[in-house]
Amino acid sequence: MKYMEKLKKDALRLALWYIVVIIISFAGGYIVGPDYPVRTMAIVAIISNIAFVVYYSFWAMFLKDFKERYESNESMPKGIRSGFIRKGLLAALFITVVIAILYLSILSDNNAVSDVSKLRIIERVDKSVTALAIVLTACAYFMFNKMTDKNSFMHTITVILGILTIMYVVYAVFSTSMDDIFSFILIVVEYVMQFVFFRKIHKGYEFTDPHK
């Protein structure tokens, strides 16, 4: 049962930390505008990156304990059993740390023109890595779905979470702004669903093996 207890703690930690990620992301988006100094933007980006690094770390821990808890479950998808999703998130974590260091280099550069150019390039890479990590979490939700009873609430919520997460990535890529009401509603709904998902695991929800 030790892995179940660890999984419960992981789930609660993820649910609570996602609040921090959302607050920092929205605060950064509303506080920093195009007219703000490049260094101010870099500082906000570093803070955001730190939040995501912790978030990816918690996800990696959750997936590790999930695999160990349900090692004997025949329905566990290969992406979780092989650690593919976890390794992908750890890679995103590492790259995000590197990106944060690059943002730090901007703070020590006195050439404002060079700073603007570097900032735009780093931002593109940063957003791409974040989008990839979010897609990996969406894949995780669809994989969790394979280990739930088709008539259960958790079966439904994993599908919804996977779809909402993909929608967020698509919208972020093709929208010129993430500050409108649609993105706000999308993120709030996704957060509420994710909080419910992790809270149920924290309360002791057991994934099933439909093959048995």
Coordinates of N, CA and C in Angstrom, one line a residue:
M1 N 0.8 -1.2 0.0 CA 0.0 0.0 0.0 C 0.8 1.3 0.0
K2 N 2.2 1.1 0.2 CA 3.0 2.3 0.3 C 2.9 3.1 -1.0
Y3 N 2.8 2.5 -2.2 CA 2.8 3.2 -3.4 C 1.4 3.9 -3.6
M4 N 0.4 3.4 -3.0 CA -0.9 4.1 -3.1 C -0.9 5.3 -2.2
E5 N -0.2 5.3 -1.1 CA -0.1 6.4 -0.2 C 0.7 7.5 -0.9
K6 N 1.7 7.1 -1.6 CA 2.6 8.1 -2.3 C 1.8 8.7 -3.5
L7 N 1.0 7.8 -4.1 CA 0.2 8.3 -5.2 C -0.8 9.3 -4.8
K8 N -1.4 9.1 -3.6 CA -2.4 10.0 -3.1 C -1.7 11.4 -2.8
K9 N -0.5 11.4 -2.3 CA 0.2 12.6 -2.0 C 0.6 13.3 -3.3
D10 N 1.0 12.5 -4.3 CA 1.4 13.1 -5.6 C 0.2 13.8 -6.2
A11 N -1.0 13.1 -6.1 CA -2.2 13.7 -6.7 C -2.6 15.0 -6.1
L12 N -2.6 15.1 -4.8 CA -2.9 16.3 -4.1 C -2.0 17.4 -4.4
R13 N -0.7 17.1 -4.5 CA 0.3 18.1 -4.8 C 0.2 18.6 -6.2
L14 N -0.2 17.8 -7.1 CA -0.4 18.2 -8.5 C -1.6 19.1 -8.6
A15 N -2.7 18.7 -7.9 CA -3.9 19.5 -8.0 C -3.7 20.9 -7.4
L16 N -3.0 21.0 -6.3 CA -2.7 22.3 -5.7 C -1.7 23.1 -6.4
W17 N -0.6 22.5 -6.9 CA 0.4 23.3 -7.6 C -0.1 23.8 -8.9
Y18 N -1.1 23.2 -9.6 CA -1.6 23.7 -10.8 C -2.3 25.0 -10.6
I19 N -2.8 25.3 -9.4 CA -3.3 26.6 -9.1 C -2.2 27.7 -9.2
V20 N -1.0 27.3 -8.7 CA 0.1 28.2 -8.7 C 0.5 28.5 -10.2
V21 N 0.5 27.5 -11.0 CA 0.9 27.6 -12.4 C -0.1 28.6 -13.1
I22 N -1.4 28.4 -12.9 CA -2.4 29.2 -13.5 C -2.3 30.6 -13.1
I23 N -2.2 30.9 -11.8 CA -2.1 32.2 -11.3 C -0.9 33.0 -11.9
I24 N 0.3 32.3 -11.9 CA 1.5 32.9 -12.4 C 1.4 33.2 -13.9
S25 N 0.8 32.2 -14.6 CA 0.6 32.4 -16.1 C -0.3 33.6 -16.4
F26 N -1.4 33.6 -15.7 CA -2.4 34.7 -16.0 C -1.8 36.1 -15.5
A27 N -1.2 36.0 -14.3 CA -0.6 37.3 -13.8 C 0.4 37.8 -14.8
G28 N 1.3 36.9 -15.2 CA 2.3 37.3 -16.2 C 1.8 37.9 -17.5
G29 N 0.7 37.2 -18.0 CA 0.1 37.7 -19.2 C -0.6 39.0 -19.1
Y30 N -1.2 39.3 -17.9 CA -1.9 40.6 -17.8 C -0.9 41.7 -17.3
I31 N 0.1 41.4 -16.5 CA 1.0 42.4 -15.9 C 1.9 42.9 -17.0
V32 N 2.5 42.0 -17.8 CA 3.5 42.4 -18.7 C 2.9 42.6 -20.1
G33 N 3.1 43.8 -20.6 CA 2.6 44.1 -21.9 C 3.8 44.4 -22.9
P34 N 3.5 44.7 -24.2 CA 4.5 44.9 -25.2 C 5.4 46.1 -24.9
D35 N 4.9 47.0 -24.1 CA 5.7 48.2 -23.8 C 6.6 48.1 -22.6
Y36 N 6.5 47.0 -21.9 CA 7.3 46.8 -20.8 C 8.8 46.5 -21.1
P37 N 9.8 46.9 -20.3 CA 11.2 46.6 -20.6 C 11.4 45.1 -20.8
V38 N 12.4 44.8 -21.6 CA 12.7 43.4 -22.0 C 13.1 42.7 -20.7
R39 N 13.8 43.3 -19.8 CA 14.3 42.6 -18.6 C 13.1 42.3 -17.7
T40 N 12.1 43.1 -17.7 CA 10.9 42.8 -16.9 C 10.2 41.5 -17.4
M41 N 10.1 41.5 -18.8 CA 9.5 40.3 -19.4 C 10.3 39.1 -19.1
A42 N 11.6 39.2 -19.1 CA 12.5 38.0 -18.8 C 12.3 37.5 -17.4
I43 N 12.2 38.5 -16.4 CA 12.0 38.1 -15.0 C 10.6 37.3 -14.9
V44 N 9.6 37.8 -15.5 CA 8.3 37.2 -15.4 C 8.4 35.8 -16.1
A45 N 9.1 35.7 -17.2 CA 9.3 34.4 -17.9 C 10.0 33.4 -17.0
I46 N 11.0 33.9 -16.3 CA 11.8 33.0 -15.4 C 10.9 32.4 -14.3
I47 N 10.1 33.3 -13.7 CA 9.2 32.9 -12.6 C 8.2 31.8 -13.1
S48 N 7.7 32.1 -14.3 CA 6.8 31.1 -14.9 C 7.5 29.8 -15.2
N49 N 8.7 29.9 -15.7 CA 9.5 28.6 -16.0 C 9.7 27.8 -14.7
I50 N 10.0 28.5 -13.6 CA 10.3 27.8 -12.3 C 9.0 27.1 -11.9
A51 N 7.8 27.7 -12.1 CA 6.5 27.1 -11.8 C 6.3 25.8 -12.6
F52 N 6.6 25.9 -13.9 CA 6.4 24.8 -14.8 C 7.4 23.6 -14.5
V53 N 8.7 24.0 -14.1 CA 9.7 23.0 -13.7 C 9.2 22.2 -12.6
V54 N 8.6 22.8 -11.5 CA 8.1 22.1 -10.4 C 6.9 21.3 -10.8
Y55 N 6.0 21.8 -11.7 CA 4.9 21.1 -12.2 C 5.2 19.8 -12.9
Y56 N 6.2 19.9 -13.8 CA 6.7 18.8 -14.6 C 7.3 17.7 -13.6
S57 N 8.0 18.2 -12.6 CA 8.6 17.3 -11.6 C 7.5 16.5 -10.9
F58 N 6.5 17.2 -10.5 CA 5.4 16.5 -9.8 C 4.7 15.5 -10.7
W59 N 4.5 15.9 -11.9 CA 3.9 14.9 -12.9 C 4.8 13.7 -13.0
A60 N 6.1 13.9 -13.1 CA 7.0 12.8 -13.3 C 7.0 11.8 -12.0
M61 N 6.9 12.4 -10.9 CA 6.8 11.6 -9.6 C 5.4 10.9 -9.6
F62 N 4.4 11.6 -10.0 CA 3.0 10.9 -10.1 C 3.0 9.7 -11.0
L63 N 3.6 9.9 -12.2 CA 3.6 8.8 -13.2 C 4.5 7.6 -12.7
K64 N 5.6 7.9 -12.0 CA 6.5 6.9 -11.5 C 5.7 6.1 -10.4
D65 N 5.1 6.8 -9.5 CA 4.3 6.0 -8.4 C 3.1 5.3 -9.0
F66 N 2.5 5.9 -10.0 CA 1.3 5.3 -10.7 C 1.7 4.0 -11.3
K67 N 2.9 4.0 -12.0 CA 3.4 2.7 -12.6 C 3.7 1.7 -11.6
E68 N 4.3 2.1 -10.5 CA 4.7 1.1 -9.4 C 3.4 0.6 -8.7
R69 N 2.4 1.5 -8.6 CA 1.2 1.0 -7.9 C 0.4 0.0 -8.7
Y70 N 0.4 0.2 -10.0 CA -0.4 -0.6 -10.9 C 0.4 -1.5 -11.8
E71 N 1.6 -1.9 -11.4 CA 2.5 -2.6 -12.2 C 1.9 -3.9 -12.7
S72 N 1.0 -4.6 -11.9 CA 0.4 -5.8 -12.3 C -0.8 -5.7 -13.1
N73 N -1.2 -4.4 -13.4 CA -2.5 -4.2 -14.1 C -2.2 -4.4 -15.6
E74 N -2.9 -5.4 -16.2 CA -2.7 -5.8 -17.6 C -3.1 -4.7 -18.6
S75 N -4.0 -3.8 -18.1 CA -4.5 -2.7 -19.0 C -3.6 -1.5 -19.0
M76 N -2.5 -1.5 -18.2 CA -1.6 -0.3 -18.2 C -1.0 -0.1 -19.6
P77 N -1.3 1.0 -20.3 CA -0.7 1.3 -21.6 C 0.8 1.3 -21.6
K78 N 1.4 1.0 -22.8 CA 2.8 0.9 -22.9 C 3.5 2.3 -22.6
G79 N 2.8 3.4 -22.9 CA 3.4 4.7 -22.7 C 3.6 5.0 -21.3
I80 N 2.8 4.4 -20.4 CA 3.1 4.6 -18.9 C 4.0 3.5 -18.4
R81 N 3.8 2.2 -18.9 CA 4.6 1.1 -18.4 C 6.1 1.3 -18.8
S82 N 6.3 1.8 -20.0 CA 7.7 2.0 -20.5 C 8.3 3.3 -19.9
G83 N 7.4 4.1 -19.4 CA 7.9 5.4 -18.8 C 8.1 6.5 -19.9
F84 N 7.5 6.2 -21.1 CA 7.7 7.2 -22.2 C 7.2 8.6 -21.9
I85 N 6.0 8.6 -21.3 CA 5.4 9.9 -21.0 C 6.2 10.6 -19.9
R86 N 6.6 9.9 -18.9 CA 7.4 10.4 -17.8 C 8.8 10.9 -18.4
K87 N 9.4 10.2 -19.2 CA 10.7 10.6 -19.8 C 10.5 11.9 -20.6
G88 N 9.4 12.0 -21.3 CA 9.2 13.1 -22.1 C 9.0 14.4 -21.3
L89 N 8.3 14.2 -20.1 CA 8.1 15.4 -19.2 C 9.4 15.7 -18.5
L90 N 10.3 14.7 -18.2 CA 11.6 15.0 -17.6 C 12.5 15.8 -18.6
A91 N 12.3 15.4 -19.9 CA 13.1 16.1 -20.9 C 12.6 17.6 -21.0
A92 N 11.3 17.8 -21.0 CA 10.7 19.1 -21.0 C 11.2 19.9 -19.8
L93 N 11.3 19.3 -18.7 CA 11.8 19.9 -17.4 C 13.2 20.4 -17.6
F94 N 14.0 19.5 -18.2 CA 15.4 19.9 -18.4 C 15.6 21.1 -19.4
I95 N 14.8 21.0 -20.5 CA 14.9 22.1 -21.5 C 14.4 23.4 -20.9
T96 N 13.3 23.3 -20.1 CA 12.8 24.5 -19.4 C 13.8 25.2 -18.5
V97 N 14.6 24.3 -17.8 CA 15.7 24.9 -17.0 C 16.7 25.6 -17.8
V98 N 17.0 25.0 -19.0 CA 18.0 25.6 -19.9 C 17.4 27.0 -20.4
I99 N 16.1 27.0 -20.7 CA 15.5 28.2 -21.2 C 15.5 29.3 -20.2
A100 N 15.3 28.9 -18.9 CA 15.3 29.8 -17.8 C 16.7 30.5 -17.7
I101 N 17.7 29.7 -17.9 CA 19.1 30.2 -17.8 C 19.3 31.1 -19.0
L102 N 18.8 30.9 -20.1 CA 18.9 31.8 -21.3 C 18.2 33.1 -21.0
Y103 N 17.0 33.0 -20.3 CA 16.4 34.3 -19.9 C 17.3 35.1 -18.9
L104 N 18.0 34.3 -18.1 CA 18.9 35.0 -17.1 C 20.0 35.7 -17.9
S105 N 20.4 35.1 -19.0 CA 21.5 35.8 -19.8 C 21.1 37.1 -20.3
I106 N 19.8 37.2 -20.6 CA 19.2 38.5 -21.0 C 19.3 39.6 -20.0
L107 N 19.1 39.2 -18.7 CA 19.2 40.1 -17.6 C 20.6 40.7 -17.5
S108 N 21.6 40.0 -17.9 CA 23.0 40.4 -17.7 C 23.5 41.1 -19.0
D109 N 22.7 41.2 -20.0 CA 23.1 41.8 -21.3 C 22.7 43.2 -21.4
N110 N 23.6 44.1 -21.6 CA 23.3 45.5 -21.7 C 22.9 46.0 -23.0
N111 N 22.9 45.1 -24.0 CA 22.5 45.5 -25.4 C 21.0 45.3 -25.6
A112 N 20.2 46.3 -25.5 CA 18.8 46.2 -25.5 C 18.3 45.6 -26.8
V113 N 18.9 46.0 -27.9 CA 18.4 45.5 -29.2 C 18.6 44.0 -29.3
S114 N 19.8 43.6 -28.9 CA 20.1 42.2 -28.9 C 19.2 41.4 -28.0
D115 N 18.8 42.1 -26.8 CA 17.9 41.4 -25.9 C 16.6 41.1 -26.5
V116 N 16.0 42.1 -27.2 CA 14.7 41.9 -27.9 C 14.7 40.8 -28.8
S117 N 15.8 40.7 -29.7 CA 15.9 39.7 -30.6 C 16.0 38.3 -29.9
K118 N 16.9 38.2 -28.9 CA 17.0 36.9 -28.2 C 15.7 36.5 -27.5
L119 N 15.1 37.5 -26.9 CA 13.8 37.3 -26.2 C 12.8 36.6 -27.1
R120 N 12.6 37.1 -28.3 CA 11.6 36.5 -29.2 C 12.0 35.1 -29.6
I121 N 13.2 34.8 -29.8 CA 13.6 33.4 -30.2 C 13.4 32.5 -29.0
I122 N 13.8 32.9 -27.8 CA 13.7 32.1 -26.6 C 12.2 31.8 -26.3
E123 N 11.4 32.9 -26.5 CA 10.0 32.8 -26.3 C 9.3 31.7 -27.1
R124 N 9.7 31.6 -28.4 CA 9.2 30.6 -29.3 C 9.6 29.2 -28.9
V125 N 10.8 29.0 -28.5 CA 11.3 27.7 -28.0 C 10.5 27.4 -26.8
D126 N 10.4 28.3 -25.9 CA 9.7 28.1 -24.6 C 8.3 27.7 -24.8
K127 N 7.6 28.3 -25.7 CA 6.2 28.0 -25.9 C 6.0 26.6 -26.6
S128 N 7.0 26.3 -27.4 CA 7.0 25.0 -28.1 C 7.2 23.9 -27.1
V129 N 8.1 24.0 -26.2 CA 8.4 23.0 -25.2 C 7.2 22.9 -24.3
T130 N 6.6 24.0 -23.9 CA 5.4 24.0 -23.0 C 4.2 23.2 -23.7
A131 N 4.0 23.5 -25.0 CA 3.0 22.9 -25.7 C 3.2 21.4 -25.8
L132 N 4.4 21.0 -26.1 CA 4.8 19.6 -26.1 C 4.5 18.9 -24.8
A133 N 4.9 19.5 -23.7 CA 4.6 18.9 -22.4 C 3.1 18.8 -22.1
I134 N 2.4 19.8 -22.5 CA 0.9 19.7 -22.3 C 0.3 18.6 -23.2
V135 N 0.8 18.4 -24.4 CA 0.3 17.3 -25.2 C 0.6 16.0 -24.5
L136 N 1.8 15.8 -23.9 CA 2.2 14.6 -23.2 C 1.2 14.3 -22.0
T137 N 0.8 15.4 -21.3 CA -0.2 15.2 -20.2 C -1.5 14.8 -20.8
A138 N -1.9 15.3 -22.0 CA -3.1 14.9 -22.6 C -3.1 13.4 -23.0
C139 N -1.9 13.0 -23.5 CA -1.8 11.6 -23.8 C -1.9 10.7 -22.5
A140 N -1.4 11.2 -21.4 CA -1.5 10.5 -20.1 C -2.9 10.3 -19.7
Y141 N -3.8 11.4 -19.9 CA -5.2 11.3 -19.6 C -5.9 10.2 -20.4
F142 N -5.6 10.2 -21.7 CA -6.2 9.1 -22.6 C -5.7 7.7 -22.2
M143 N -4.5 7.6 -21.7 CA -4.0 6.3 -21.2 C -4.6 5.9 -19.9
F144 N -4.9 6.9 -19.0 CA -5.6 6.6 -17.8 C -7.0 6.1 -18.1
N145 N -7.5 6.6 -19.2 CA -8.9 6.2 -19.6 C -9.0 4.7 -19.9
K146 N -7.9 4.1 -20.3 CA -7.8 2.7 -20.7 C -8.0 1.8 -19.4
M147 N -7.7 2.4 -18.2 CA -7.7 1.7 -17.0 C -8.9 2.0 -16.1
T148 N -10.0 2.5 -16.7 CA -11.2 2.9 -16.0 C -12.4 2.1 -16.6
D149 N -13.3 1.9 -15.7 CA -14.6 1.2 -16.2 C -15.4 2.2 -17.1
K150 N -15.9 1.7 -18.2 CA -16.5 2.5 -19.2 C -17.7 3.3 -18.7
N151 N -18.3 2.8 -17.6 CA -19.5 3.4 -17.1 C -19.2 4.3 -15.9
S152 N -17.9 4.5 -15.6 CA -17.5 5.3 -14.4 C -17.4 6.8 -14.8
F153 N -17.4 7.6 -13.7 CA -17.2 9.0 -13.9 C -15.8 9.3 -14.3
M154 N -14.8 8.5 -13.8 CA -13.4 8.8 -14.1 C -13.1 8.5 -15.6
H155 N -13.9 7.5 -16.2 CA -13.7 7.2 -17.6 C -14.1 8.5 -18.4
T156 N -15.2 9.1 -18.0 CA -15.6 10.3 -18.7 C -14.7 11.5 -18.5
I157 N -14.3 11.7 -17.3 CA -13.4 12.8 -17.0 C -12.1 12.8 -17.6
T158 N -11.5 11.5 -17.8 CA -10.2 11.4 -18.5 C -10.3 11.8 -19.9
V159 N -11.4 11.4 -20.6 CA -11.6 11.8 -22.0 C -11.8 13.3 -22.1
I160 N -12.6 13.9 -21.2 CA -12.8 15.4 -21.2 C -11.5 16.1 -21.0
L161 N -10.7 15.6 -20.0 CA -9.4 16.3 -19.7 C -8.5 16.2 -20.9
G162 N -8.4 15.0 -21.6 CA -7.6 14.9 -22.8 C -8.0 15.9 -23.9
I163 N -9.3 16.0 -24.1 CA -9.8 16.9 -25.2 C -9.5 18.3 -24.8
L164 N -9.8 18.7 -23.6 CA -9.6 20.1 -23.1 C -8.2 20.5 -23.2
T165 N -7.3 19.6 -22.9 CA -5.9 19.9 -22.9 C -5.4 20.1 -24.3
I166 N -5.8 19.2 -25.2 CA -5.5 19.4 -26.6 C -6.0 20.7 -27.2
M167 N -7.3 21.0 -26.8 CA -7.9 22.3 -27.3 C -7.1 23.5 -26.8
Y168 N -6.6 23.4 -25.6 CA -5.8 24.5 -25.1 C -4.5 24.7 -25.9
V169 N -3.9 23.6 -26.3 CA -2.6 23.7 -27.1 C -2.9 24.3 -28.4
V170 N -4.0 23.8 -29.1 CA -4.4 24.2 -30.4 C -4.7 25.7 -30.4
Y171 N -5.5 26.1 -29.4 CA -5.9 27.5 -29.3 C -4.7 28.4 -29.0
A172 N -3.7 27.9 -28.2 CA -2.5 28.7 -27.9 C -1.7 28.9 -29.1
V173 N -1.6 27.9 -30.0 CA -0.8 27.9 -31.2 C -1.4 28.9 -32.3
F174 N -2.7 28.8 -32.5 CA -3.3 29.5 -33.6 C -3.9 30.8 -33.2
S175 N -4.1 31.1 -31.9 CA -4.6 32.4 -31.5 C -3.5 33.4 -31.3
T176 N -3.9 34.6 -31.6 CA -2.9 35.7 -31.5 C -2.8 36.2 -30.0
S177 N -3.8 35.9 -29.2 CA -3.8 36.3 -27.8 C -4.5 35.2 -27.0
M178 N -3.9 35.0 -25.8 CA -4.5 34.1 -24.9 C -5.1 34.8 -23.7
D179 N -5.4 36.1 -23.9 CA -5.9 36.9 -22.9 C -7.5 37.2 -23.0
D180 N -8.1 36.5 -24.0 CA -9.5 36.7 -24.1 C -10.4 35.8 -23.2
I181 N -11.7 36.0 -23.3 CA -12.6 35.3 -22.4 C -12.6 33.8 -22.6
F182 N -12.5 33.4 -23.9 CA -12.5 32.0 -24.3 C -11.4 31.2 -23.6
S183 N -10.2 31.8 -23.7 CA -9.0 31.1 -23.1 C -9.2 31.0 -21.6
F184 N -9.7 32.0 -21.0 CA -10.0 32.1 -19.6 C -10.9 30.9 -19.1
I185 N -12.0 30.8 -19.9 CA -13.0 29.8 -19.6 C -12.5 28.4 -19.8
L186 N -11.7 28.3 -20.9 CA -11.1 27.0 -21.2 C -10.2 26.5 -20.1
I187 N -9.3 27.4 -19.6 CA -8.4 27.0 -18.6 C -9.1 26.8 -17.2
V188 N -10.1 27.6 -16.9 CA -10.8 27.4 -15.7 C -11.5 26.1 -15.7
V189 N -12.2 25.7 -16.7 CA -12.9 24.4 -16.8 C -11.9 23.3 -16.7
E190 N -10.8 23.4 -17.5 CA -9.8 22.4 -17.4 C -9.2 22.2 -16.0
Y191 N -9.0 23.3 -15.3 CA -8.5 23.2 -14.0 C -9.5 22.5 -13.0
V192 N -10.7 22.9 -13.1 CA -11.7 22.3 -12.2 C -11.8 20.8 -12.5
M193 N -11.8 20.4 -13.7 CA -11.8 19.0 -14.1 C -10.6 18.3 -13.6
Q194 N -9.4 18.9 -13.8 CA -8.2 18.3 -13.3 C -8.1 18.2 -11.8
F195 N -8.6 19.2 -11.1 CA -8.7 19.2 -9.6 C -9.5 18.0 -9.2
V196 N -10.7 17.8 -9.8 CA -11.6 16.8 -9.4 C -10.9 15.4 -9.6
F197 N -10.2 15.3 -10.8 CA -9.5 14.0 -11.1 C -8.5 13.7 -10.1
F198 N -7.6 14.6 -9.8 CA -6.6 14.3 -8.8 C -7.1 14.2 -7.4
R199 N -8.2 14.9 -7.1 CA -8.7 14.8 -5.7 C -9.4 13.4 -5.5
K200 N -10.0 12.9 -6.6 CA -10.6 11.5 -6.4 C -9.5 10.5 -6.2
I201 N -8.3 10.7 -6.8 CA -7.2 9.8 -6.6 C -6.7 9.9 -5.2
H202 N -6.6 11.2 -4.8 CA -6.2 11.5 -3.4 C -7.1 10.9 -2.4
K203 N -8.4 10.8 -2.7 CA -9.4 10.2 -1.8 C -9.4 8.7 -1.8
G204 N -8.6 8.1 -2.7 CA -8.4 6.6 -2.7 C -9.0 5.9 -3.9
Y205 N -9.3 6.7 -5.0 CA -9.9 6.0 -6.2 C -8.9 5.0 -6.7
E206 N -9.4 3.8 -7.1 CA -8.6 2.7 -7.6 C -8.9 2.5 -9.1
F207 N -7.9 2.5 -9.9 CA -8.1 2.3 -11.3 C -8.3 0.8 -11.5
T208 N -9.1 0.4 -12.5 CA -9.5 -1.0 -12.7 C -8.7 -1.6 -13.8
D209 N -8.9 -2.9 -13.9 CA -8.3 -3.7 -15.1 C -9.5 -4.3 -15.8
P210 N -9.9 -3.6 -16.9 CA -11.1 -4.1 -17.7 C -10.9 -5.5 -18.2
H211 N -9.6 -6.0 -18.3 CA -9.3 -7.3 -18.9 C -9.8 -8.4 -17.9
K212 N -10.0 -8.1 -16.7 CA -10.3 -9.1 -15.7 C -11.8 -9.1 -15.4

